[in-house]
CSV table of C-alpha atoms in Angstrom, one decimal:
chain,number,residue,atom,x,y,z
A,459,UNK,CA,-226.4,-149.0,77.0
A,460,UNK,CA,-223.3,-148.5,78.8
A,461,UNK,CA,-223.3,-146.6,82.2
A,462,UNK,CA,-222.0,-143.4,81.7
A,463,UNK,CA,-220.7,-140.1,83.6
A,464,UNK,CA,-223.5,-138.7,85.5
A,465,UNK,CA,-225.2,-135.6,84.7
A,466,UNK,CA,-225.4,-132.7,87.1
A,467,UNK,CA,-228.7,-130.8,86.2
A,468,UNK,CA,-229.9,-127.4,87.9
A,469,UNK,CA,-233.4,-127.5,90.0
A,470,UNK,CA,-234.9,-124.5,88.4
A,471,UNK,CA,-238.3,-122.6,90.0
A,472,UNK,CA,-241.0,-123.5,88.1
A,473,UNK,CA,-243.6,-119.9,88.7
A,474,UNK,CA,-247.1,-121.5,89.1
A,475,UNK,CA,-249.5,-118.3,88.4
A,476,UNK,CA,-252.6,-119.5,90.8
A,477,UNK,CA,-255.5,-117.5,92.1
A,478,UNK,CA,-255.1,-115.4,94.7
A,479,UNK,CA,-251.6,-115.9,94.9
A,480,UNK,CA,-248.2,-117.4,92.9
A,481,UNK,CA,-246.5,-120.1,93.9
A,482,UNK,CA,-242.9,-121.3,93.3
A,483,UNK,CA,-242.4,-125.2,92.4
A,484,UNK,CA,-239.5,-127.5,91.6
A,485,UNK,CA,-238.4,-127.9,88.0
A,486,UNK,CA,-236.3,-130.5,86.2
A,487,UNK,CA,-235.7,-131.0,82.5
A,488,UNK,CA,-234.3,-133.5,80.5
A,489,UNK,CA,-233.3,-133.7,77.5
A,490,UNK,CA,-230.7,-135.0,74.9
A,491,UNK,CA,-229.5,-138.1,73.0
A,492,UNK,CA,-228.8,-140.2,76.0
A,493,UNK,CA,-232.9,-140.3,76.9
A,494,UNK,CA,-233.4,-142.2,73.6
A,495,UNK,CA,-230.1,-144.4,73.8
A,496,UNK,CA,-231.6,-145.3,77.4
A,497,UNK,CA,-235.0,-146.7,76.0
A,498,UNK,CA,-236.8,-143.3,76.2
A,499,UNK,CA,-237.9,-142.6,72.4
A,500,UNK,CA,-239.8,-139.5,71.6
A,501,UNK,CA,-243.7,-139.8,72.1
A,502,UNK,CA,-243.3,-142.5,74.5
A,503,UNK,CA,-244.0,-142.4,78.1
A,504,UNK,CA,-242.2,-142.9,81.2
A,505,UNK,CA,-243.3,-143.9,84.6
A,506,UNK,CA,-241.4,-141.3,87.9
A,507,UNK,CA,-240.9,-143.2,91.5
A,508,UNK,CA,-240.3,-141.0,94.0
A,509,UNK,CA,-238.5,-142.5,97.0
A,510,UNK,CA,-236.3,-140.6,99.8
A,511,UNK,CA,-233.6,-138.8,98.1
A,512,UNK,CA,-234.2,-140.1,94.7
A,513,UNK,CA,-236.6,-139.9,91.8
A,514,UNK,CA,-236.3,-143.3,89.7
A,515,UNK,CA,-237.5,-142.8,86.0
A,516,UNK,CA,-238.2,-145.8,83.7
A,517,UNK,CA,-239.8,-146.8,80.4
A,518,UNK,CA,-243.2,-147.3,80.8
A,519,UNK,CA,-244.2,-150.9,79.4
């Protein structure tokens, strides 16, 4: 796969309903043709790294 143009997704809140009291999280989603053209096939499962600054998602093996 060729690079392409980077993406610029929103961080949505992510409403965690948790006993005694709510709580707001982080929330990401991805989705489209480019997850399968960059080895990331429907029913498969990927591996997240999360280092400072970044998170680094790959194909799990």
């Amino acid at each position: 796969m060729s690079t392409s143009t980077p993406r610029r997704l929103k961080v949505a809140p992510h409403f965690k309903r948790l006993h005694p009291r709510p709580a707001v999280t982080a929330s990401l989603r991805l989705q489209g043709d480019w997850l399968q053209a960059a080895g990331f096939a429907p029913g498969t499962t990927a591996l997240v790294h999360v280092e400072a600054g970044r998170l680094v998602i790959t194909p799990a093996t």
